[in-house]
Amino acid sequence: MATPSGLRILFTGNWRMVNISPSFDPLLSHPDRLLGRHLRDVAEGAAQICTDSPASFLSIGLSNEDLEALCYLLGACHDFGKATSYFQEYIKAIRDGRSPKKRAESNHGGISALFASSVVRSRFSHLDSPLRDILPYIAYEAVRRHHGDLHNSLEDIELLRDDEEVFSRQIASMDLDLTLEAYSGLVDAATVAGFFQNWREEMDVTLRYANRTFRHLRRKPDPGYAGLAQFCYSALLSADKEGASGLTVARNLGAVRGDLVDRYRERKNFGRVDSRINAIRNAIYAEVTGQVGGLDLAEHIFSLNLPTGTGKTLTGLSFALKLRERIERERGLCPRIIYCLPYLSIIDQNAQVFEEVFGCGGAPPSSEVLLTHHHLTEFSYRTEEGEYEPDDSQFLIEGWNAEVIVTTFVQFFSMLFSGKNRAHRKYHRVVGGIVILDEVQTLPHRYWELVRQAVSRLAEDHGIYFILMTATQPHIFKAGEEIRELAPGRETYFHALDRLDLYVHREPVRITEFIEIVREDLSAQPDKDFLIVMNTVASSQQVFRALTEPAEPGTAYVYLSTRVVPRERLSRIRMIKEKELDPWRRVIVSTQLIEAGVDIDVDVVYRDFAPLDSVNQVAGRCNRNFGKVRGVMHLFEVVDERGVPYSRYIYRESEVLLQKTRDVLEGKVILTEAEFVTTIEEYYAAVSDAKSDDFSKKLLEHYTLLEFEDLDSGFNLIDTGYPKCSVFVALDERAEDLWNRFRAVRQIKDRSTRRNAFLAIRKGFYDYVIAVPSKFRDAVGYDEGIGMGYISSEEIDQGLLYDLELGFHPAQEDGGGGMLDL
């Protein structure tokens, strides 16, 4: 599509000859990169993402050919504004080592967005409404925000009303010949020149039809348009950043085989039938993985609803690996596997198991095979060729450049329900993938309808397979209609695993009485391991302190909450799991972080009153491995000294869950584990009938109206109910060294050097960072400049603020305290 030299172009009412021979000083996109070359690379890269992707938007009338053309044009248009003399002056100052002058006219996002909108409107004028009308606005938002986060689209369009003067100066500063040279072969020359002449008319058209277009979206909401906007934005971001950085990693498809878990189980001798629990685990594994061959690939949403402790993690992973192999064999596509977990306390535990599986007994897998990604991830990306620098590692990890990604719910759902640039860059990599949502019952019920519709759309438009794993499957989807169970014999397994009795104590007890009840039981059963789970941090600390003063002989006491620095907390969980405390019996006092996935096994459990799904998760730590002695669990309604239940501090937004729990437990004194199957079903049916979908519907409205900023502010999986601030705890010599290195990093003047220096210590640094209520900002010496407080080793030695056992423990904190702890 090269433009010939001497082309005649209509400009300001007259015919004018345009010379597009190479210029002496060509336009730059980056200090070391020509604008034309960059535009071509991004356009071709974005189009290639579409070619390689199974994404389909036929449901809204967009063909695959048009999708590819749309992403190509976004790539071609996204840096149009870099052709201004203002930006060229700015970027060439950086190239030459001078201080650049940053001003409004050097910003390229706004004028580039208008240009993209104009080009897309012209290119797709043949389409039917409403798609024809919506595409220019999708293009506008993606381009305007490709260096920031998505905003509310209509509000972003309204910004044009204040942009005219800046745009006028920008257009006047652009050399048409140089611009045409940069766009040679990308966008028709007449289209480019026409925009120079008619940009004001394009602005008027964009503003004039915006309200009408978005009124249609409100009258006839269709999430497909938002999905298209997200996919296009992701393709543009990925192609742009990879094109500018030159960082790409080839996929390593051959390293991920369908039989990897089978081989791992053989090495570990998991097939032996030396106990009742192993016999059940083996039966479940065979039944679930045996489903893959006869599966209808048109089905995309599956449930793996099995009792705790029956090997769901490995079973689910093996099913996904075998499904991936079948899809590749039959459809020629090789889906990535994204394994999502709710809490950091279990993600490293699972990732370690996966490393053993993919390592096959040898060296750990390279990063393009398996990576872990969460907000505390160590940015170290390794291939057989070597290890990448920290900033390059961050780029590759955050882009999910791997075959199997272990991540958090926050990372996955932020990709869907936020406007964050960093979250969206990986969106296109999930398309056609296999997503495992482990411990899905932890999703707040107010989001169920939002998740149901989003998952359904992703399955339909993006060909994503979902596996929802839990011991207590919530009623997000209609069983048998919208979701298929992968373990048809699940009820048999639930009834076979009758490992404990739950004693329901209806009468409220004050915390002092509760402590005495537990203390007496500890004394009466000196050979039993105990777990006590409280609702608030303050109450858990009070219980732990009381039980250890005096301590029972031959007993190891362990305290767990997020008030303990992550390094120490994970060390304690590891010691419990690996029985490093033996031969002493264990007494564990914890908050809710112990609920989901933390693989420990005790004889007796005490649980402060909570929603039934949470109660059931804690029950899964009781006689988990089906020992000969039946486990015992006690459920108490613990109240503070004012008579207020601790559950009220934590579950303020979930009162309906507490009430439905009381309803289904009415008249029940003892529940066997087998009876939990029907009780949980009753509970979820009652919750489903009683819950309000208003919150989900409001977020869905934001989504369908392309209001990504409002969607982002409304969706929050980790809602503590109180403001927090970060605190670094100088717990040991390693922590003090990291803090000193952090302070030295802060003194580095060059931004890029400073960033890389911090990335090198980031993982170790955050091993000592906790979040505390903001009311303690002054006490911890909160520094606005670094966004963090600091507790010194001297303060710890003096017993101030941080206790070696309890973690953050300010003297002035009362015992009630609605401190949610995840």
PDB file of C-alpha atoms in Angstrom, residues 270-499:
ATOM      1  CA  PHE A 270       0.357 -41.703  45.211  1.00  0.00           C
ATOM      2  CA  GLY A 271      -1.349 -44.692  43.625  1.00  0.00           C
ATOM      3  CA  ARG A 272      -0.880 -46.833  46.722  1.00  0.00           C
ATOM      4  CA  VAL A 273      -4.038 -47.785  48.609  1.00  0.00           C
ATOM      5  CA  ASP A 274      -2.697 -47.836  52.154  1.00  0.00           C
ATOM      6  CA  SER A 275      -5.469 -45.787  53.752  1.00  0.00           C
ATOM      7  CA  ARG A 276      -9.105 -44.880  53.268  1.00  0.00           C
ATOM      8  CA  ILE A 277      -8.276 -41.321  52.240  1.00  0.00           C
ATOM      9  CA  ASN A 278      -5.809 -42.435  49.554  1.00  0.00           C
ATOM     10  CA  ALA A 279      -8.314 -44.880  48.121  1.00  0.00           C
ATOM     11  CA  ILE A 280     -10.835 -42.055  47.797  1.00  0.00           C
ATOM     12  CA  ARG A 281      -8.248 -39.649  46.316  1.00  0.00           C
ATOM     13  CA  ASN A 282      -7.279 -42.212  43.684  1.00  0.00           C
ATOM     14  CA  ALA A 283     -10.905 -42.904  42.771  1.00  0.00           C
ATOM     15  CA  ILE A 284     -11.590 -39.173  42.380  1.00  0.00           C
ATOM     16  CA  TYR A 285      -8.474 -38.656  40.259  1.00  0.00           C
ATOM     17  CA  ALA A 286      -9.380 -41.495  37.915  1.00  0.00           C
ATOM     18  CA  GLU A 287     -13.010 -40.410  37.588  1.00  0.00           C
ATOM     19  CA  VAL A 288     -12.291 -36.742  36.872  1.00  0.00           C
ATOM     20  CA  THR A 289      -9.343 -37.151  34.498  1.00  0.00           C
ATOM     21  CA  GLY A 290     -11.251 -39.911  32.710  1.00  0.00           C
ATOM     22  CA  GLN A 291     -13.877 -37.337  31.688  1.00  0.00           C
ATOM     23  CA  VAL A 292     -11.559 -35.552  29.238  1.00  0.00           C
ATOM     24  CA  GLY A 293     -11.804 -37.984  26.336  1.00  0.00           C
ATOM     25  CA  GLY A 294     -15.604 -37.964  26.130  1.00  0.00           C
ATOM     26  CA  LEU A 295     -16.063 -34.279  26.878  1.00  0.00           C
ATOM     27  CA  ASP A 296     -18.134 -32.152  24.507  1.00  0.00           C
ATOM     28  CA  LEU A 297     -15.710 -29.316  23.702  1.00  0.00           C
ATOM     29  CA  ALA A 298     -18.695 -27.039  23.137  1.00  0.00           C
ATOM     30  CA  GLU A 299     -19.178 -27.085  26.919  1.00  0.00           C
ATOM     31  CA  HIS A 300     -16.988 -24.517  28.639  1.00  0.00           C
ATOM     32  CA  ILE A 301     -17.989 -24.166  32.306  1.00  0.00           C
ATOM     33  CA  PHE A 302     -17.267 -26.993  34.749  1.00  0.00           C
ATOM     34  CA  SER A 303     -17.500 -27.654  38.471  1.00  0.00           C
ATOM     35  CA  LEU A 304     -15.126 -29.722  40.587  1.00  0.00           C
ATOM     36  CA  ASN A 305     -17.029 -29.927  43.860  1.00  0.00           C
ATOM     37  CA  LEU A 306     -15.268 -32.340  46.216  1.00  0.00           C
ATOM     38  CA  PRO A 307     -14.577 -32.699  49.943  1.00  0.00           C
ATOM     39  CA  THR A 308     -11.543 -30.954  51.385  1.00  0.00           C
ATOM     40  CA  GLY A 309      -8.362 -32.987  51.480  1.00  0.00           C
ATOM     41  CA  THR A 310      -9.212 -35.168  48.464  1.00  0.00           C
ATOM     42  CA  GLY A 311      -6.550 -33.821  46.105  1.00  0.00           C
ATOM     43  CA  LYS A 312      -8.551 -31.253  44.114  1.00  0.00           C
ATOM     44  CA  THR A 313      -5.414 -29.263  43.261  1.00  0.00           C
ATOM     45  CA  LEU A 314      -3.583 -32.038  41.415  1.00  0.00           C
ATOM     46  CA  THR A 315      -6.792 -33.492  40.005  1.00  0.00           C
ATOM     47  CA  GLY A 316      -7.866 -30.139  38.598  1.00  0.00           C
ATOM     48  CA  LEU A 317      -4.413 -29.428  37.166  1.00  0.00           C
ATOM     49  CA  SER A 318      -4.228 -32.862  35.528  1.00  0.00           C
ATOM     50  CA  PHE A 319      -7.694 -32.429  34.001  1.00  0.00           C
ATOM     51  CA  ALA A 320      -6.633 -29.042  32.599  1.00  0.00           C
ATOM     52  CA  LEU A 321      -3.396 -30.450  31.143  1.00  0.00           C
ATOM     53  CA  LYS A 322      -5.209 -33.319  29.445  1.00  0.00           C
ATOM     54  CA  LEU A 323      -7.923 -30.963  28.168  1.00  0.00           C
ATOM     55  CA  ARG A 324      -5.232 -28.662  26.764  1.00  0.00           C
ATOM     56  CA  GLU A 325      -3.640 -31.607  24.961  1.00  0.00           C
ATOM     57  CA  ARG A 326      -6.953 -32.640  23.442  1.00  0.00           C
ATOM     58  CA  ILE A 327      -7.798 -29.096  22.284  1.00  0.00           C
ATOM     59  CA  GLU A 328      -4.379 -28.779  20.636  1.00  0.00           C
ATOM     60  CA  ARG A 329      -4.789 -32.141  18.921  1.00  0.00           C
ATOM     61  CA  GLU A 330      -8.314 -31.522  17.631  1.00  0.00           C
ATOM     62  CA  ARG A 331      -8.427 -27.763  17.095  1.00  0.00           C
ATOM     63  CA  GLY A 332      -4.836 -26.752  16.513  1.00  0.00           C
ATOM     64  CA  LEU A 333      -4.891 -24.306  19.437  1.00  0.00           C
ATOM     65  CA  CYS A 334      -2.769 -24.661  22.558  1.00  0.00           C
ATOM     66  CA  PRO A 335      -4.475 -22.888  25.481  1.00  0.00           C
ATOM     67  CA  ARG A 336      -2.616 -21.437  28.411  1.00  0.00           C
ATOM     68  CA  ILE A 337      -3.673 -22.620  31.867  1.00  0.00           C
ATOM     69  CA  ILE A 338      -4.380 -19.925  34.448  1.00  0.00           C
ATOM     70  CA  TYR A 339      -4.692 -21.276  37.988  1.00  0.00           C
ATOM     71  CA  CYS A 340      -6.318 -18.676  40.283  1.00  0.00           C
ATOM     72  CA  LEU A 341      -6.377 -18.699  44.085  1.00  0.00           C
ATOM     73  CA  PRO A 342      -7.915 -16.262  46.562  1.00  0.00           C
ATOM     74  CA  TYR A 343      -5.102 -15.756  49.098  1.00  0.00           C
ATOM     75  CA  LEU A 344      -1.349 -15.300  49.116  1.00  0.00           C
ATOM     76  CA  SER A 345      -1.157 -17.675  52.077  1.00  0.00           C
ATOM     77  CA  ILE A 346      -1.839 -20.602  49.730  1.00  0.00           C
ATOM     78  CA  ILE A 347      -0.516 -19.440  46.371  1.00  0.00           C
ATOM     79  CA  ASP A 348       3.136 -20.174  47.175  1.00  0.00           C
ATOM     80  CA  GLN A 349       2.091 -23.535  48.621  1.00  0.00           C
ATOM     81  CA  ASN A 350       0.424 -24.533  45.344  1.00  0.00           C
ATOM     82  CA  ALA A 351       3.147 -23.024  43.174  1.00  0.00           C
ATOM     83  CA  GLN A 352       5.734 -25.162  44.964  1.00  0.00           C
ATOM     84  CA  VAL A 353       3.742 -28.307  44.177  1.00  0.00           C
ATOM     85  CA  PHE A 354       3.430 -27.227  40.537  1.00  0.00           C
ATOM     86  CA  GLU A 355       7.189 -26.680  40.320  1.00  0.00           C
ATOM     87  CA  GLU A 356       7.687 -30.280  41.421  1.00  0.00           C
ATOM     88  CA  VAL A 357       5.152 -31.471  38.843  1.00  0.00           C
ATOM     89  CA  PHE A 358       6.679 -29.533  35.936  1.00  0.00           C
ATOM     90  CA  GLY A 359      10.219 -30.119  37.099  1.00  0.00           C
ATOM     91  CA  CYS A 360       9.692 -33.876  36.696  1.00  0.00           C
ATOM     92  CA  GLY A 361      12.174 -34.591  39.464  1.00  0.00           C
ATOM     93  CA  GLY A 362      14.934 -32.529  37.853  1.00  0.00           C
ATOM     94  CA  ALA A 363      15.627 -28.803  37.593  1.00  0.00           C
ATOM     95  CA  PRO A 364      12.734 -26.413  38.274  1.00  0.00           C
ATOM     96  CA  PRO A 365      10.774 -25.372  35.160  1.00  0.00           C
ATOM     97  CA  SER A 366      11.787 -22.215  33.326  1.00  0.00           C
ATOM     98  CA  SER A 367       9.575 -19.146  33.472  1.00  0.00           C
ATOM     99  CA  GLU A 368       8.130 -19.514  29.974  1.00  0.00           C
ATOM    100  CA  VAL A 369       6.679 -22.826  31.206  1.00  0.00           C
ATOM    101  CA  LEU A 370       5.467 -21.923  34.713  1.00  0.00           C
ATOM    102  CA  LEU A 371       5.310 -18.604  36.502  1.00  0.00           C
ATOM    103  CA  THR A 372       3.698 -17.206  39.612  1.00  0.00           C
ATOM    104  CA  HIS A 373       2.231 -13.712  39.555  1.00  0.00           C
ATOM    105  CA  HIS A 374       0.838 -11.648  42.410  1.00  0.00           C
ATOM    106  CA  HIS A 375       1.614  -8.245  43.885  1.00  0.00           C
ATOM    107  CA  LEU A 376       4.564  -9.622  45.893  1.00  0.00           C
ATOM    108  CA  THR A 377       6.034 -11.732  43.110  1.00  0.00           C
ATOM    109  CA  GLU A 378       9.802 -11.773  42.833  1.00  0.00           C
ATOM    110  CA  PHE A 379      10.569 -10.372  39.401  1.00  0.00           C
ATOM    111  CA  SER A 380      12.943 -13.035  38.183  1.00  0.00           C
ATOM    112  CA  TYR A 381      12.179 -14.438  34.722  1.00  0.00           C
ATOM    113  CA  ARG A 382      14.431 -17.321  33.683  1.00  0.00           C
ATOM    114  CA  THR A 383      14.773 -19.254  30.443  1.00  0.00           C
ATOM    115  CA  GLU A 384      17.363 -21.797  29.347  1.00  0.00           C
ATOM    116  CA  GLU A 385      19.360 -18.872  27.928  1.00  0.00           C
ATOM    117  CA  GLY A 386      19.624 -17.136  31.290  1.00  0.00           C
ATOM    118  CA  GLU A 387      17.897 -14.730  33.648  1.00  0.00           C
ATOM    119  CA  TYR A 388      16.436 -11.383  32.569  1.00  0.00           C
ATOM    120  CA  GLU A 389      17.100  -8.073  34.289  1.00  0.00           C
ATOM    121  CA  PRO A 390      14.511  -7.134  36.964  1.00  0.00           C
ATOM    122  CA  ASP A 391      12.643  -4.577  34.811  1.00  0.00           C
ATOM    123  CA  ASP A 392      12.516  -6.953  31.833  1.00  0.00           C
ATOM    124  CA  SER A 393      11.444  -9.766  34.152  1.00  0.00           C
ATOM    125  CA  GLN A 394       8.621  -7.621  35.496  1.00  0.00           C
ATOM    126  CA  PHE A 395       7.460  -6.883  31.951  1.00  0.00           C
ATOM    127  CA  LEU A 396       7.409 -10.562  30.976  1.00  0.00           C
ATOM    128  CA  ILE A 397       5.807 -11.791  34.202  1.00  0.00           C
ATOM    129  CA  GLU A 398       3.053  -9.152  34.201  1.00  0.00           C
ATOM    130  CA  GLY A 399       2.357 -10.043  30.569  1.00  0.00           C
ATOM    131  CA  TRP A 400       1.811 -13.699  31.544  1.00  0.00           C
ATOM    132  CA  ASN A 401       4.428 -15.005  29.129  1.00  0.00           C
ATOM    133  CA  ALA A 402       4.137 -18.635  30.218  1.00  0.00           C
ATOM    134  CA  GLU A 403       2.190 -21.794  29.493  1.00  0.00           C
ATOM    135  CA  VAL A 404       0.892 -22.151  33.069  1.00  0.00           C
ATOM    136  CA  ILE A 405       0.304 -19.132  35.292  1.00  0.00           C
ATOM    137  CA  VAL A 406      -0.436 -19.398  39.011  1.00  0.00           C
ATOM    138  CA  THR A 407      -2.043 -16.176  40.165  1.00  0.00           C
ATOM    139  CA  THR A 408      -4.592 -14.598  42.493  1.00  0.00           C
ATOM    140  CA  PHE A 409      -8.263 -13.787  42.121  1.00  0.00           C
ATOM    141  CA  VAL A 410      -7.278 -10.137  42.444  1.00  0.00           C
ATOM    142  CA  GLN A 411      -5.001 -10.339  39.397  1.00  0.00           C
ATOM    143  CA  PHE A 412      -7.518 -12.269  37.304  1.00  0.00           C
ATOM    144  CA  PHE A 413     -10.636 -10.288  38.124  1.00  0.00           C
ATOM    145  CA  SER A 414      -8.801  -6.950  37.950  1.00  0.00           C
ATOM    146  CA  MET A 415      -8.105  -7.862  34.348  1.00  0.00           C
ATOM    147  CA  LEU A 416     -11.861  -8.170  33.797  1.00  0.00           C
ATOM    148  CA  PHE A 417     -13.353  -5.519  36.047  1.00  0.00           C
ATOM    149  CA  SER A 418     -10.868  -2.674  36.212  1.00  0.00           C
ATOM    150  CA  GLY A 419      -9.452  -0.059  33.890  1.00  0.00           C
ATOM    151  CA  LYS A 420      -5.856  -0.653  34.915  1.00  0.00           C
ATOM    152  CA  ASN A 421      -3.375  -0.575  32.045  1.00  0.00           C
ATOM    153  CA  ARG A 422      -1.074  -3.108  33.690  1.00  0.00           C
ATOM    154  CA  ALA A 423      -3.961  -5.503  34.369  1.00  0.00           C
ATOM    155  CA  HIS A 424      -5.329  -5.350  30.819  1.00  0.00           C
ATOM    156  CA  ARG A 425      -2.100  -6.040  28.932  1.00  0.00           C
ATOM    157  CA  LYS A 426      -2.454  -9.775  29.578  1.00  0.00           C
ATOM    158  CA  TYR A 427      -6.168  -9.940  28.678  1.00  0.00           C
ATOM    159  CA  HIS A 428      -5.605 -11.375  25.179  1.00  0.00           C
ATOM    160  CA  ARG A 429      -3.392 -14.145  26.581  1.00  0.00           C
ATOM    161  CA  VAL A 430      -6.320 -15.577  28.525  1.00  0.00           C
ATOM    162  CA  VAL A 431      -8.460 -15.839  25.382  1.00  0.00           C
ATOM    163  CA  GLY A 432      -8.907 -19.501  24.459  1.00  0.00           C
ATOM    164  CA  GLY A 433      -7.315 -20.505  27.772  1.00  0.00           C
ATOM    165  CA  ILE A 434      -8.276 -22.823  30.605  1.00  0.00           C
ATOM    166  CA  VAL A 435      -9.006 -20.923  33.814  1.00  0.00           C
ATOM    167  CA  ILE A 436      -9.171 -22.723  37.151  1.00  0.00           C
ATOM    168  CA  LEU A 437     -10.895 -20.779  39.925  1.00  0.00           C
ATOM    169  CA  ASP A 438      -9.869 -22.618  43.091  1.00  0.00           C
ATOM    170  CA  GLU A 439     -11.786 -21.949  46.338  1.00  0.00           C
ATOM    171  CA  VAL A 440     -14.417 -20.104  44.299  1.00  0.00           C
ATOM    172  CA  GLN A 441     -16.693 -19.961  47.358  1.00  0.00           C
ATOM    173  CA  THR A 442     -14.583 -17.052  48.623  1.00  0.00           C
ATOM    174  CA  LEU A 443     -16.100 -14.735  45.999  1.00  0.00           C
ATOM    175  CA  PRO A 444     -18.491 -12.342  47.798  1.00  0.00           C
ATOM    176  CA  HIS A 445     -22.110 -13.133  46.971  1.00  0.00           C
ATOM    177  CA  ARG A 446     -22.723  -9.563  45.837  1.00  0.00           C
ATOM    178  CA  TYR A 447     -20.534 -10.363  42.794  1.00  0.00           C
ATOM    179  CA  TRP A 448     -22.120 -13.689  41.860  1.00  0.00           C
ATOM    180  CA  GLU A 449     -24.308 -12.334  39.066  1.00  0.00           C
ATOM    181  CA  LEU A 450     -21.478 -10.198  37.720  1.00  0.00           C
ATOM    182  CA  VAL A 451     -19.153 -13.214  37.655  1.00  0.00           C
ATOM    183  CA  ARG A 452     -21.848 -15.439  36.116  1.00  0.00           C
ATOM    184  CA  GLN A 453     -22.425 -13.082  33.212  1.00  0.00           C
ATOM    185  CA  ALA A 454     -18.731 -12.314  32.723  1.00  0.00           C
ATOM    186  CA  VAL A 455     -17.696 -15.975  32.731  1.00  0.00           C
ATOM    187  CA  SER A 456     -20.528 -16.867  30.362  1.00  0.00           C
ATOM    188  CA  ARG A 457     -19.458 -14.119  27.950  1.00  0.00           C
ATOM    189  CA  LEU A 458     -15.793 -15.102  28.108  1.00  0.00           C
ATOM    190  CA  ALA A 459     -16.721 -18.716  27.409  1.00  0.00           C
ATOM    191  CA  GLU A 460     -18.881 -17.743  24.425  1.00  0.00           C
ATOM    192  CA  ASP A 461     -16.826 -14.964  22.803  1.00  0.00           C
ATOM    193  CA  HIS A 462     -13.329 -15.984  23.837  1.00  0.00           C
ATOM    194  CA  GLY A 463     -13.568 -19.775  23.959  1.00  0.00           C
ATOM    195  CA  ILE A 464     -12.274 -19.891  27.532  1.00  0.00           C
ATOM    196  CA  TYR A 465     -12.820 -23.042  29.581  1.00  0.00           C
ATOM    197  CA  PHE A 466     -13.567 -22.495  33.277  1.00  0.00           C
ATOM    198  CA  ILE A 467     -13.187 -24.988  36.115  1.00  0.00           C
ATOM    199  CA  LEU A 468     -14.710 -23.848  39.423  1.00  0.00           C
ATOM    200  CA  MET A 469     -13.162 -25.846  42.279  1.00  0.00           C
ATOM    201  CA  THR A 470     -14.402 -25.910  45.842  1.00  0.00           C
ATOM    202  CA  ALA A 471     -15.687 -28.089  48.635  1.00  0.00           C
ATOM    203  CA  THR A 472     -18.775 -25.845  48.849  1.00  0.00           C
ATOM    204  CA  GLN A 473     -19.938 -24.857  45.364  1.00  0.00           C
ATOM    205  CA  PRO A 474     -21.916 -21.596  45.545  1.00  0.00           C
ATOM    206  CA  HIS A 475     -24.988 -21.150  43.350  1.00  0.00           C
ATOM    207  CA  ILE A 476     -23.327 -18.841  40.831  1.00  0.00           C
ATOM    208  CA  PHE A 477     -24.440 -21.074  37.962  1.00  0.00           C
ATOM    209  CA  LYS A 478     -27.455 -23.337  37.652  1.00  0.00           C
ATOM    210  CA  ALA A 479     -26.244 -26.900  38.176  1.00  0.00           C
ATOM    211  CA  GLY A 480     -26.928 -29.144  35.187  1.00  0.00           C
ATOM    212  CA  GLU A 481     -27.902 -26.201  32.979  1.00  0.00           C
ATOM    213  CA  GLU A 482     -25.062 -23.681  33.003  1.00  0.00           C
ATOM    214  CA  ILE A 483     -22.313 -25.767  34.593  1.00  0.00           C
ATOM    215  CA  ARG A 484     -21.267 -29.413  34.369  1.00  0.00           C
ATOM    216  CA  GLU A 485     -19.939 -31.387  37.330  1.00  0.00           C
ATOM    217  CA  LEU A 486     -16.691 -33.234  36.582  1.00  0.00           C
ATOM    218  CA  ALA A 487     -17.094 -35.643  39.520  1.00  0.00           C
ATOM    219  CA  PRO A 488     -20.493 -37.309  39.059  1.00  0.00           C
ATOM    220  CA  GLY A 489     -19.816 -39.444  42.133  1.00  0.00           C
ATOM    221  CA  ARG A 490     -19.275 -36.444  44.401  1.00  0.00           C
ATOM    222  CA  GLU A 491     -22.086 -37.324  46.835  1.00  0.00           C
ATOM    223  CA  THR A 492     -20.577 -40.776  47.290  1.00  0.00           C
ATOM    224  CA  TYR A 493     -17.259 -39.212  48.228  1.00  0.00           C
ATOM    225  CA  PHE A 494     -18.854 -36.741  50.637  1.00  0.00           C
ATOM    226  CA  HIS A 495     -20.686 -39.552  52.418  1.00  0.00           C
ATOM    227  CA  ALA A 496     -17.645 -41.832  52.455  1.00  0.00           C
ATOM    228  CA  LEU A 497     -15.517 -39.111  54.040  1.00  0.00           C
ATOM    229  CA  ASP A 498     -17.363 -38.855  57.321  1.00  0.00           C
ATOM    230  CA  ARG A 499     -14.374 -37.591  59.304  1.00  0.00           C
TER     231      ARG A 499
END
